[in-house]
Short mmCIF file of C-alpha atoms and ligand atoms in Angstrom, two decimals:
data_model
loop_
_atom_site.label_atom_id
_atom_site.label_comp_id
_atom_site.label_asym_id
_atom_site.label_seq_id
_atom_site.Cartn_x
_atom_site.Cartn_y
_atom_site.Cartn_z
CA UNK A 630 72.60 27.80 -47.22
CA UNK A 631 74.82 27.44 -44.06
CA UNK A 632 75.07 30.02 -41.02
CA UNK A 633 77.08 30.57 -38.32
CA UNK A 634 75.48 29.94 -34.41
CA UNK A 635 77.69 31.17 -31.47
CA UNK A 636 76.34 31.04 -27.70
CA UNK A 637 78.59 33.99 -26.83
CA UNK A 638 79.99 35.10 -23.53
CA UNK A 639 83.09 33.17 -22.89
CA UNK A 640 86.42 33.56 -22.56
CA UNK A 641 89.29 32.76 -25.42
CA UNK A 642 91.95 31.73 -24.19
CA UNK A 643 95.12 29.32 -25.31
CA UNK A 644 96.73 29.42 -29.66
CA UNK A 645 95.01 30.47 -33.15
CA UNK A 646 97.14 30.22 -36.16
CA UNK A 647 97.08 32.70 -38.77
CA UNK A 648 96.40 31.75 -42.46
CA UNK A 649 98.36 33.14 -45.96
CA UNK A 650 96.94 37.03 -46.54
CA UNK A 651 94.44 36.97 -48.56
CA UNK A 652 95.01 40.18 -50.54
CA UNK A 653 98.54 38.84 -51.21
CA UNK A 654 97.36 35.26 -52.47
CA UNK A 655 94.74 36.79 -54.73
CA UNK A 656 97.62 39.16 -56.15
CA UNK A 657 100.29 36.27 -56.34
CA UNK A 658 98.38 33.81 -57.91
CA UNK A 659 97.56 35.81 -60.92
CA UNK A 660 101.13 37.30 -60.94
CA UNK A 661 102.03 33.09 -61.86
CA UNK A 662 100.74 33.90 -65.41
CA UNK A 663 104.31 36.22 -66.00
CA UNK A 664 106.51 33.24 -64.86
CA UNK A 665 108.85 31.31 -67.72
CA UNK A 666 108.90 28.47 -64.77
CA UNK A 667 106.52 26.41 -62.73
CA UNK A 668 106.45 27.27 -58.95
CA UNK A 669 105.20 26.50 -55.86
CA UNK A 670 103.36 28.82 -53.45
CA UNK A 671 103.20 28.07 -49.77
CA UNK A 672 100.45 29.41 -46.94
CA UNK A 673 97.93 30.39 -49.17
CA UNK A 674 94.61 30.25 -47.40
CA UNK A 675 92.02 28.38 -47.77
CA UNK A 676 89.18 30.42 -48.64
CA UNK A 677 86.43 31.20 -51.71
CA UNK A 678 88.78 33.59 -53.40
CA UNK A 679 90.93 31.79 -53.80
CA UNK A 680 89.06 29.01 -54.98
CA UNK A 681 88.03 31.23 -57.51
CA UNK A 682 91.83 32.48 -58.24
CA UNK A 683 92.67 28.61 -58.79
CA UNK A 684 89.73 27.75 -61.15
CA UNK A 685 90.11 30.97 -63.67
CA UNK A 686 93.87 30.04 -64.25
CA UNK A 687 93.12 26.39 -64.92
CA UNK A 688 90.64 27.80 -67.44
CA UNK A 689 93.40 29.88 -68.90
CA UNK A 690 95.25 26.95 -69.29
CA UNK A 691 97.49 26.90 -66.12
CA UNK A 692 98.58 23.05 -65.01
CA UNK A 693 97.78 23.33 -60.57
CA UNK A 694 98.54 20.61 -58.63
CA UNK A 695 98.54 20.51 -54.39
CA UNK A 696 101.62 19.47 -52.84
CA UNK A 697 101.96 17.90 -49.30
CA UNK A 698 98.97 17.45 -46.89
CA UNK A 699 98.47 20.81 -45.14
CA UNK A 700 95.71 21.81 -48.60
CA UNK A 701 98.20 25.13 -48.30
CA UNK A 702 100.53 24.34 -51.12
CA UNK A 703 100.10 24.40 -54.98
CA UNK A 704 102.49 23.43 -57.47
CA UNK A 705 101.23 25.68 -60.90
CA UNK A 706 103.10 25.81 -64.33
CA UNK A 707 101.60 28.61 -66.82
CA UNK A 708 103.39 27.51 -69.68
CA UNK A 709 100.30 26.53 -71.52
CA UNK A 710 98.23 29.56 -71.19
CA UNK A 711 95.74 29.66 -74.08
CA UNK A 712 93.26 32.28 -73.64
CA UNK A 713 93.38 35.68 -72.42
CA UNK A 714 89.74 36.29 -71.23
CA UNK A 715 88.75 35.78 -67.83
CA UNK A 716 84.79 33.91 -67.48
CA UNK A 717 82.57 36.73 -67.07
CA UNK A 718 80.88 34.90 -63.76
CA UNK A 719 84.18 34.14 -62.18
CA UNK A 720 85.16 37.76 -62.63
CA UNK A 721 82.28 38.97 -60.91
CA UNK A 722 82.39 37.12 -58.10
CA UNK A 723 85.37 38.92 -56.74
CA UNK A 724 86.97 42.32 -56.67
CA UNK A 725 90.32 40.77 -57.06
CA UNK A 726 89.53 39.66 -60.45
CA UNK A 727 91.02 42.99 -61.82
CA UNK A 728 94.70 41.56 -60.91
CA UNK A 729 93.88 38.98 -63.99
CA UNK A 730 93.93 42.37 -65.65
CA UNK A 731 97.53 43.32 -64.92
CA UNK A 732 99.04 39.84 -65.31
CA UNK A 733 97.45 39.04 -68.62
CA UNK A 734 98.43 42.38 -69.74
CA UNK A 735 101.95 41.57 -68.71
CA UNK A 736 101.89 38.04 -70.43
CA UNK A 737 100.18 38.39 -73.43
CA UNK A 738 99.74 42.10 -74.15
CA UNK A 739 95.59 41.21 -74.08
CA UNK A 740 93.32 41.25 -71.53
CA UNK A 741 89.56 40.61 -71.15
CA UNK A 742 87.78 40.32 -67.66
CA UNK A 743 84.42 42.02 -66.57
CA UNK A 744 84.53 44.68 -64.02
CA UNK A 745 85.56 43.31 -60.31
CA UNK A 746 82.70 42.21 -57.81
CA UNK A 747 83.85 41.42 -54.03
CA UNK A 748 81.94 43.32 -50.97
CA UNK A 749 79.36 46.22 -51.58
CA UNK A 750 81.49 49.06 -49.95
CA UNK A 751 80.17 52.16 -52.07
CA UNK A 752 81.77 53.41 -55.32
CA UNK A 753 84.63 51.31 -56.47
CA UNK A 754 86.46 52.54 -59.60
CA UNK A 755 88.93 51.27 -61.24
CA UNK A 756 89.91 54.47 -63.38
CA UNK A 757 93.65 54.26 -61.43
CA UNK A 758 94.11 50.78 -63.11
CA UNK A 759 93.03 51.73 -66.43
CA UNK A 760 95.41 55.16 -66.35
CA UNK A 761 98.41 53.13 -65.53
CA UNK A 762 97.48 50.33 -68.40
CA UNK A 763 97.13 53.04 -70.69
CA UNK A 764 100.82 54.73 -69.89
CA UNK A 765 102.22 51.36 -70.45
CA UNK A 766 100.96 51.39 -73.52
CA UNK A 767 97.55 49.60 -73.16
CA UNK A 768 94.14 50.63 -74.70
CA UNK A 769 90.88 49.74 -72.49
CA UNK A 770 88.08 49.37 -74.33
CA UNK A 771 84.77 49.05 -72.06
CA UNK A 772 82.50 46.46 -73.47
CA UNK A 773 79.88 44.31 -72.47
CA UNK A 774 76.08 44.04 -72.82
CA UNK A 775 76.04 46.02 -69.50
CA UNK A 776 79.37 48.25 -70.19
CA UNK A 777 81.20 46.27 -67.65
CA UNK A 778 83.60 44.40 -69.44
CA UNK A 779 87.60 45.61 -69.98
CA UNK A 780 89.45 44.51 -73.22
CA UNK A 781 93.15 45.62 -72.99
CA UNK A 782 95.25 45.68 -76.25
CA UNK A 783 99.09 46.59 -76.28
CA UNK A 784 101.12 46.01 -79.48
CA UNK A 785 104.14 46.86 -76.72
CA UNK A 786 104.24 47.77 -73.60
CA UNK A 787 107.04 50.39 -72.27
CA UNK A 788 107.84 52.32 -68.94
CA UNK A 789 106.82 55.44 -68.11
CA UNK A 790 106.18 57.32 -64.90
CA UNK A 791 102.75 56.68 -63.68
CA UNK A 792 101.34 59.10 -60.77
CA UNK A 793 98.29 57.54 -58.78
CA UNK A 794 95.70 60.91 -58.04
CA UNK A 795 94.80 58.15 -55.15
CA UNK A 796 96.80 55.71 -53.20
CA UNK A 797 94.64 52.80 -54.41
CA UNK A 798 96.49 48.82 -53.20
CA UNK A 799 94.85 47.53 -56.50
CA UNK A 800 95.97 49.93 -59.31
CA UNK A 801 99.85 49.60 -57.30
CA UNK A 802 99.27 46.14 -57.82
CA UNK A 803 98.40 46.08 -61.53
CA UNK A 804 101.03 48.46 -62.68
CA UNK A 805 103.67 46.24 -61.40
CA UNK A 806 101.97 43.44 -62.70
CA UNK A 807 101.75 45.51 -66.02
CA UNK A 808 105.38 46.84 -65.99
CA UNK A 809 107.31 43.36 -64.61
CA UNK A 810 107.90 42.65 -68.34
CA UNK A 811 107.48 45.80 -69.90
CA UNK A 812 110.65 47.72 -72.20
CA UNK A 813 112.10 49.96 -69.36
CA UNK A 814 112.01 51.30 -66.34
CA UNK A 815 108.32 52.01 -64.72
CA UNK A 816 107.98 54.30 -62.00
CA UNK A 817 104.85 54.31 -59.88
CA UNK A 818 104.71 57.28 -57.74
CA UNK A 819 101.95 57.92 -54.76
CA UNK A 820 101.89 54.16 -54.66
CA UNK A 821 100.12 52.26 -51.77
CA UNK A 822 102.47 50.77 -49.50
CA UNK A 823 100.42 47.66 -48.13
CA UNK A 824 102.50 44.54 -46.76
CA UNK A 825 100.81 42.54 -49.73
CA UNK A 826 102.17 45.24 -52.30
CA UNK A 827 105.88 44.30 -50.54
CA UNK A 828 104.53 40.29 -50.85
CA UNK A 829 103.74 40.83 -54.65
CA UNK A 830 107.40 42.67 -55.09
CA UNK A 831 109.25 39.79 -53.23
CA UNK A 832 107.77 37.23 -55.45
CA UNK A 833 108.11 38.63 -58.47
CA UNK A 834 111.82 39.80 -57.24
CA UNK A 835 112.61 36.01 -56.33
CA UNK A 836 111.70 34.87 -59.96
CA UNK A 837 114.13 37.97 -61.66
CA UNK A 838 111.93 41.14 -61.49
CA UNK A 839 113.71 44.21 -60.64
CA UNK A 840 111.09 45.56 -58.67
CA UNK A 841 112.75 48.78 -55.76
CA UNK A 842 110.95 50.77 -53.12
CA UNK A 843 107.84 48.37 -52.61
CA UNK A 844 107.03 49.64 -49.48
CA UNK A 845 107.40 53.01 -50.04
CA UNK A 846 105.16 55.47 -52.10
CA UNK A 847 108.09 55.25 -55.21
CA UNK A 848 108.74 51.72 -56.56
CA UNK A 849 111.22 51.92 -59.75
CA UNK A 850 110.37 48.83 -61.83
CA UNK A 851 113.05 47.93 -64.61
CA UNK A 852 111.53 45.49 -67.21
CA UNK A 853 112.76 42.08 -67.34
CA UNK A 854 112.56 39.43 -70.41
CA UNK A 855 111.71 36.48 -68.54
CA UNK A 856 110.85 35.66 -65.42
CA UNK A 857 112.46 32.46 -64.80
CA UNK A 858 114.40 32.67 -61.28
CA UNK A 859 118.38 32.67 -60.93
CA UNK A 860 118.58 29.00 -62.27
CA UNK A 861 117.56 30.18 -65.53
CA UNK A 862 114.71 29.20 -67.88
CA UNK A 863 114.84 24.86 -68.29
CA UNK A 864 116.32 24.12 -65.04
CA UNK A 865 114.17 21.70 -62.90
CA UNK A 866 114.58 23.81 -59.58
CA UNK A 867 111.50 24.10 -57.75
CA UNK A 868 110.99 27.94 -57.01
CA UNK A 869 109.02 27.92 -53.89
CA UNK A 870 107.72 30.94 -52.33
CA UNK A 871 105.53 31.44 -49.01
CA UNK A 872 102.64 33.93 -49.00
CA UNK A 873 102.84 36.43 -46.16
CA UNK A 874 100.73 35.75 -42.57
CA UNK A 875 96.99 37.75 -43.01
CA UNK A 876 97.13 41.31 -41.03
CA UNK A 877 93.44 40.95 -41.33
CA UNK A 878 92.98 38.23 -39.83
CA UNK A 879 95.36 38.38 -36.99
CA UNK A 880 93.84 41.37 -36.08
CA UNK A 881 90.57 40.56 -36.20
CA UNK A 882 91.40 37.63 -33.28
CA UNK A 883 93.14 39.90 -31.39
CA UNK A 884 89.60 41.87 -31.41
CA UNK A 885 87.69 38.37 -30.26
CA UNK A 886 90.53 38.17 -27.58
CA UNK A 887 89.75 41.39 -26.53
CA UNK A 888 85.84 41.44 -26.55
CA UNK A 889 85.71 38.03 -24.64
CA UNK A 890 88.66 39.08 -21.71
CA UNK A 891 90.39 36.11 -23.29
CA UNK A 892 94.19 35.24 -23.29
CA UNK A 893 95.15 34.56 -26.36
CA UNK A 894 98.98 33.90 -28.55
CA UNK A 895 98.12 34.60 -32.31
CA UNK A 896 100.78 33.41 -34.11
CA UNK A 897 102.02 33.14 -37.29
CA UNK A 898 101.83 37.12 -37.93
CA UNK A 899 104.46 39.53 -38.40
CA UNK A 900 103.78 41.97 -35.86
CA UNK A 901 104.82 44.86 -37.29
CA UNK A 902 101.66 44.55 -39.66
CA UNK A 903 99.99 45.00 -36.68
CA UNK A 904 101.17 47.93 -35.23
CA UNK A 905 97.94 50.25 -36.26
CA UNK A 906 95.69 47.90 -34.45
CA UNK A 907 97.78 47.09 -31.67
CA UNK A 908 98.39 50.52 -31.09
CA UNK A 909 94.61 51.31 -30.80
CA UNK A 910 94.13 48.17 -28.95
CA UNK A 911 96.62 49.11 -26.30
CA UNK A 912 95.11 53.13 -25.91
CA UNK A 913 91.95 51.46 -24.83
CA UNK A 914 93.51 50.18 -22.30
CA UNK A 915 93.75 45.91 -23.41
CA UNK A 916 97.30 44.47 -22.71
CA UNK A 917 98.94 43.38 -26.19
CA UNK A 918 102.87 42.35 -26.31
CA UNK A 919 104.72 41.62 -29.52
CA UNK A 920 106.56 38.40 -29.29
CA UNK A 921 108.74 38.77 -32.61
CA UNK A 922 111.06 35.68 -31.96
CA UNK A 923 107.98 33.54 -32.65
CA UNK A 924 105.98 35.59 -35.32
CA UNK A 925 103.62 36.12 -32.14
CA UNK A 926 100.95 38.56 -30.38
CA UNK A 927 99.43 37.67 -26.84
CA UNK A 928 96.62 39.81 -25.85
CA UNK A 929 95.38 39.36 -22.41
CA UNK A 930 92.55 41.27 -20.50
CA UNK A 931 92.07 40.88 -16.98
CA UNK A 932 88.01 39.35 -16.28
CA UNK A 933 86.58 42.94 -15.10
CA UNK A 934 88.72 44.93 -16.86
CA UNK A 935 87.07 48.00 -18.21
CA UNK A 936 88.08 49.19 -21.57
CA UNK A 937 88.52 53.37 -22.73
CA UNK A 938 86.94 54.75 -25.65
CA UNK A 939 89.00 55.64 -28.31
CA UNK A 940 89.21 57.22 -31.96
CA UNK A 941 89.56 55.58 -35.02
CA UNK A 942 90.31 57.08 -38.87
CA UNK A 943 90.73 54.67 -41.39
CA UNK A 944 94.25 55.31 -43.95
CA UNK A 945 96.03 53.49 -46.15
CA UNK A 946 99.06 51.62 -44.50
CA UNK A 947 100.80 52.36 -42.37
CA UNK A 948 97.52 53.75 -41.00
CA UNK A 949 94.50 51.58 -39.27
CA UNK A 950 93.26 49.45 -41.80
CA UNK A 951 89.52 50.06 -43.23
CA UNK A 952 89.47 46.31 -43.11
CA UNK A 953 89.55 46.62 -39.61
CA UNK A 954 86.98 48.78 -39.16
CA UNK A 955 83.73 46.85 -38.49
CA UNK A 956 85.36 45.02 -35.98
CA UNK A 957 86.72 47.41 -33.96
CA UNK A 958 83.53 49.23 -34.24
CA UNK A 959 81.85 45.74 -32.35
CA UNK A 960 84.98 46.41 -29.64
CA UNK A 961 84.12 50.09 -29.11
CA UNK A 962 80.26 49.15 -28.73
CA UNK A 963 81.80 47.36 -25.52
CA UNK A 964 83.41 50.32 -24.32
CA UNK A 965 82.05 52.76 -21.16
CA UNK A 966 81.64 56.10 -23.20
CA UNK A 967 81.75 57.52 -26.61
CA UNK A 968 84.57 56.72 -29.48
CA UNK A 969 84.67 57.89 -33.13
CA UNK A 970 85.11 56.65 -36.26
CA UNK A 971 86.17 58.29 -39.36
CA UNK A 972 86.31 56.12 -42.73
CA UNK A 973 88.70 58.09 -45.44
CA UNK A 974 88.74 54.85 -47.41
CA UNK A 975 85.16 53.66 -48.27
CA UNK A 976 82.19 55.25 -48.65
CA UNK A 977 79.61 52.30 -48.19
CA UNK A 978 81.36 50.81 -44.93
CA UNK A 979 78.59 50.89 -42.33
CA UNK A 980 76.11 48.27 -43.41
CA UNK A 981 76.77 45.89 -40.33
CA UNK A 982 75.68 49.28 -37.89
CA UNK A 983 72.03 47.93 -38.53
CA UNK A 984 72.69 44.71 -37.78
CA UNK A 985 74.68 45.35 -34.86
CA UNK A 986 71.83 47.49 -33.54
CA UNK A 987 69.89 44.36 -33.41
CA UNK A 988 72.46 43.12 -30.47
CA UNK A 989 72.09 46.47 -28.89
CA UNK A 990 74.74 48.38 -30.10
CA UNK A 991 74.34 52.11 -29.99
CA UNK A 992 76.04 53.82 -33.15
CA UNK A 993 75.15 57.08 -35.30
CA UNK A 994 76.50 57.20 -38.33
CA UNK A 995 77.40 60.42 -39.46
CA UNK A 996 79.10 61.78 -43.00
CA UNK A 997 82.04 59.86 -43.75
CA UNK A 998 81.86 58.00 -40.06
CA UNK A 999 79.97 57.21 -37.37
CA UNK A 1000 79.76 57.92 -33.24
CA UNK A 1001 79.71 54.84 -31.28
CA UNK A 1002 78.04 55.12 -27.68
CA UNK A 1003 79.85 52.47 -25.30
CA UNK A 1004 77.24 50.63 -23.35
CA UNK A 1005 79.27 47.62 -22.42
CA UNK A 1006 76.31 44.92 -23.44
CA UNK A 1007 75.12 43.19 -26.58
CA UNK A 1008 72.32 40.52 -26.95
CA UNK A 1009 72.58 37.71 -29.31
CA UNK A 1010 70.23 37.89 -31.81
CA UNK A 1011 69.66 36.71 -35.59
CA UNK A 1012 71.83 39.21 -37.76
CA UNK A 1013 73.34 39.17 -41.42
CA UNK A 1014 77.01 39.34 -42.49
CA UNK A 1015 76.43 41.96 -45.21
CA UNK A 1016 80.00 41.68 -46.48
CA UNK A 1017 83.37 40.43 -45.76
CA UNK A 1018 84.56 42.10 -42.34
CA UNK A 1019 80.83 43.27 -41.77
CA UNK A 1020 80.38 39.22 -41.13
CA UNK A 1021 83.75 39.35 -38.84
CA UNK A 1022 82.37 42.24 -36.81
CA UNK A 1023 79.03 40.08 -36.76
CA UNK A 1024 80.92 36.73 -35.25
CA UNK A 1025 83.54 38.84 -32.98
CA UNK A 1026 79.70 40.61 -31.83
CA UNK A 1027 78.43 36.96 -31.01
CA UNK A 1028 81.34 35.95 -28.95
CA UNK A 1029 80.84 38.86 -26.64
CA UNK A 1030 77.35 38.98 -26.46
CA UNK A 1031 74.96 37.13 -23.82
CA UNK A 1032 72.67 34.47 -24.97
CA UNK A 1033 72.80 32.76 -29.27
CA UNK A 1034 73.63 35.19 -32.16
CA UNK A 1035 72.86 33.35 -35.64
CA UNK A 1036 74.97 34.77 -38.60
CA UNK A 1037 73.58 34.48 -42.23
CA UNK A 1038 75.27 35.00 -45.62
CA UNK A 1039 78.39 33.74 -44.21
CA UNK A 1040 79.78 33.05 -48.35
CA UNK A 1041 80.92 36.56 -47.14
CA UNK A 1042 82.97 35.78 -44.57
CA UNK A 1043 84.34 32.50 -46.05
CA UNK A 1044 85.63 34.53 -49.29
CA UNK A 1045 88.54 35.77 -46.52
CA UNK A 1046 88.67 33.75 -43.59
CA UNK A 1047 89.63 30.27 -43.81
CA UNK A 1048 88.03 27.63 -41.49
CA UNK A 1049 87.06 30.56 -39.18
CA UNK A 1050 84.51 28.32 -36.66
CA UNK A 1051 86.86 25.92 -36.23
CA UNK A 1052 89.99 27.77 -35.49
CA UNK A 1053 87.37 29.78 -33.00
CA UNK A 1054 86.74 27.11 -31.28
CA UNK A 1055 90.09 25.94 -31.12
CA UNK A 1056 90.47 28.87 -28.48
CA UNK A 1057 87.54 27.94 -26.35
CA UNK A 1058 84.21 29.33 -28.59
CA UNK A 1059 81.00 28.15 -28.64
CA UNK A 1060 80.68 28.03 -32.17
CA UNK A 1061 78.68 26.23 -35.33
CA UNK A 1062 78.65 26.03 -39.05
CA UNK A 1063 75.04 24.77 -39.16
CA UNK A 1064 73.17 24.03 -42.41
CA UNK A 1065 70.16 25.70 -43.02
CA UNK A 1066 68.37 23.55 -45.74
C1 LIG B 504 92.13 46.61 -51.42
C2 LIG B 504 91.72 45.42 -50.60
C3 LIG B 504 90.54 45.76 -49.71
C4 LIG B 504 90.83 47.01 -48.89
C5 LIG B 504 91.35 48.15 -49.76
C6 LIG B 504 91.84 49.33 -48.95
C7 LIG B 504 92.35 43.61 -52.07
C8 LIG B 504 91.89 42.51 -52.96
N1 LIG B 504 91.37 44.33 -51.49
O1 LIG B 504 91.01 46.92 -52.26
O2 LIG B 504 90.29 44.66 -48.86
O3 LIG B 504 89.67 47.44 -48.23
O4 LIG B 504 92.45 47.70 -50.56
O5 LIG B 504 92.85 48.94 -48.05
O6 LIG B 504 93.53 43.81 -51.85
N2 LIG B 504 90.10 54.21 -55.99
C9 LIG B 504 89.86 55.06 -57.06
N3 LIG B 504 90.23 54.63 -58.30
C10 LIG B 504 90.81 53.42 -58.54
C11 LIG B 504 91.04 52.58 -57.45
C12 LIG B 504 90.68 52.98 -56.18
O7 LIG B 504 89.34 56.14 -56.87
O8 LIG B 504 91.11 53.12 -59.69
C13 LIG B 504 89.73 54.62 -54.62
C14 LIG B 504 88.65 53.73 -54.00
O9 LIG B 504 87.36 54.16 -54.34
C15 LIG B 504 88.96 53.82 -52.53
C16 LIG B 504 90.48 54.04 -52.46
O10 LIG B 504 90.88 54.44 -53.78
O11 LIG B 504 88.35 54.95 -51.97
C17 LIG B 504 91.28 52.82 -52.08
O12 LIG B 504 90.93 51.74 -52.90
P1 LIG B 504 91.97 50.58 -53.25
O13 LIG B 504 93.19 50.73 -52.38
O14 LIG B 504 92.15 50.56 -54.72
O15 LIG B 504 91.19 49.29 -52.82
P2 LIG B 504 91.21 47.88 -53.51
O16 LIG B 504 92.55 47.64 -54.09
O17 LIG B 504 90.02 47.68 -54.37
#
């Protein structure tokens, strides 16, 4: 078992680098199955998921090999897939297991994978995915010793409309994944308009999908035979396509920025991603400038600067990102005065308030939010990342807070963030992956 130890309290200041997203790389891997040529991805980040990603397509059969020396860059060829069931325990160890769903679909017309793990936020269904299988053509069949394993059958698979009842990034996701190949023209309507949805689209687009409107809540999908690039099926090109910069990430450093007074360029991000959490940033009063000639964000704030609450709701994109909740949560603990939060995306996403209480935050949680009373001081203690961005609230907490925060259960935040501690203290933090055994 490992944890995380920070002795909080000082400033960040100087360049962090931002990894490959890792809701696009856990999309765009799968999405290799549907290619008729090897390729290489670029910038995908090192972290669990994808680990996991990597080692359930070799078991299908995929060839992987890493190119060059940043351990960024994989060279995979899926031309000798043999088996269209994903291992039960890999499946479960993430959520994005479900986009093994969509691809194998795509490839093979079969499917098998057991119902998606990933972080403990409350209810997740995947009844969205299943309706747009089924329009294509698929039947789900729910098996399983526990009832929580999908088979997917088509004996073809044709367009259709499909209508989301809820903008859901994964179901988007898996209907284009589902439709890439499919007889016809697909059109997803009410679909989520995340930059990885765009990320998926591009790749697929750059190997011969005809995949329009990613982006937008319509994306028209006309089926395509192969998907083999413009060189053509046989041709020894190397198609070579870099995974976009990690919203989640960048914004969760612009949050440690914040919380410590720092000074800090985050580069490698598209800042438009960022707009929802720059905007916020910037109502509470911290200084954030947009520097797109070098795929940049500074934020500054001045040593006693005081910081004004402000109101959060959680939306799908273009709207502040539930993935950022937690950790802006830690910011508005830090805040003179009261903020609110309202989560419209998941249920289950206030675990870390009981840990954070620990530190001395003050925050109610009420029906689908919570009230956070500014107090503008947290204690390190000995707290728990209870999932993914609960753990970055938990280490952004620990760099503002007086005196040694310990973090355990970190797995969760290395499924997302790769080398976080050391690209920390790249940036001036006092922090340590220290091994508890
Ligand atoms: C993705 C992200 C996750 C993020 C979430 C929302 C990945 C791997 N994960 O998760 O980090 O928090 O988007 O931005 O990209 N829903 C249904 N039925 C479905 C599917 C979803 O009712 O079939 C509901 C969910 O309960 C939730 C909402 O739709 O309330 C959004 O979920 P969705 O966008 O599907 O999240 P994920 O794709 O699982």
């Amino acid at each position: 078992m490992e944890k995380f130890v920070i002795n909080g309290g000082l400033p960040l200041k100087g360049e962090i680098w931002v990894s490959g997203a890792k809701n696009s790389a856990v999309a765009i891997l799968p999405a290799a199955l549907l290619l008729d040529v090897p390729c290489i991805i670029e910038n995908v980040p090192d972290i669990s998921d994808v680990k996991i990603c990597l080692k359930v397509l070799q078991g299908l059969g995929a060839e992987i090999r890493p190119v060059g020396k940043n351990g960024d860059t994989y060279w995979i060829s899926c031309k000798n897939i043999n088996s269209h069931y994903v291992p039960y325990e890999e499946a479960k160890k993430m959520r994005a297991s479900y986009y093994f769903l969509g691809a194998l679909l795509g490839r093979c017309h079969n499917a098998c994978a057991a119902m998606p793990g990933g972080c403990p936020l409350g209810a997740r269904p995947i009844d969205q995915h299943l309706k747009a299988f089924e329009i294509l053509g698929a039947k789900p069949i729910i098996t399983g010793r526990n009832s929580d394993v999908v088979e997917l059958h088509a004996n073809q698979l044709r367009g259709d409309v499909i209508s989301m009842d809820v903008v859901s990034v994964g179901a988007t996701m898996n209907a284009i994944l589902a439709s890439v190949k499919a007889d016809g023209v697909t059109i997803i309507e009410n679909a989520a308009k995340e930059p990885h949805i765009v990320d998926l689209a591009n790749f697929l687009n750059y190997m011969g999908a005809h995949i329009k409107g990613a982006g937008t809540d319509t994306i028209k999908i006309q089926g395509v035979k192969k998907l083999c690039g413009n060189a053509g099926e046989g041709s020894t090109v190397d198609y070579c396509y870099s995974i976009v910069p990690d919203q989640i990430e960048a914004g969760t450093f612009m949050i440690a920025a914040a919380v410590t007074h720092g000074n800090v360029f985050i580069k490698g991000v598209i800042p438009k991603h960022l707009e929802a959490i720059t905007a916020k940033l910037r109502d509470a009063g911290v200084s954030v400038t947009e520097i797109e000639d070098e795929d940049a964000v500074h934020v500054f704030v001045k040593e006693n600067a005081e910081f004004k609450p402000t109101n959060i709701k959680t939306e799908p994109y273009p709207g502040f990102p539930t993935d950022m909740q937690p950790q802006m949560a830690v910011f508005l603990t830090l805040v003179n005065g009261q903020s609110t939060i309202t989560e419209n995306v998941w249920e289950d996403r206030f675990r870390y308030v009981n840990e954070l209480a620990k530190m001395g935050a003050k925050i109610d949680i009420t029906q689908n939010g919570a009230i956070v009373q500014g107090s503008a001081v947290l204690k390190g203690a000995d707290v728990q990342a209870c999932d993914l961005r609960a753990g970055a609230a938990m280490i952004i907490a620990g760099l503002a807070a007086d005196g040694q925060t310990s973090i355990s259960d970190i797995r969760h935040i290395e499924r997302g963030y790769a080398d976080i501690a050391g690209k920390l203290r790249g940036i001036g933090a006092d922090i340590a992956k220290i091994s508890t055994n």
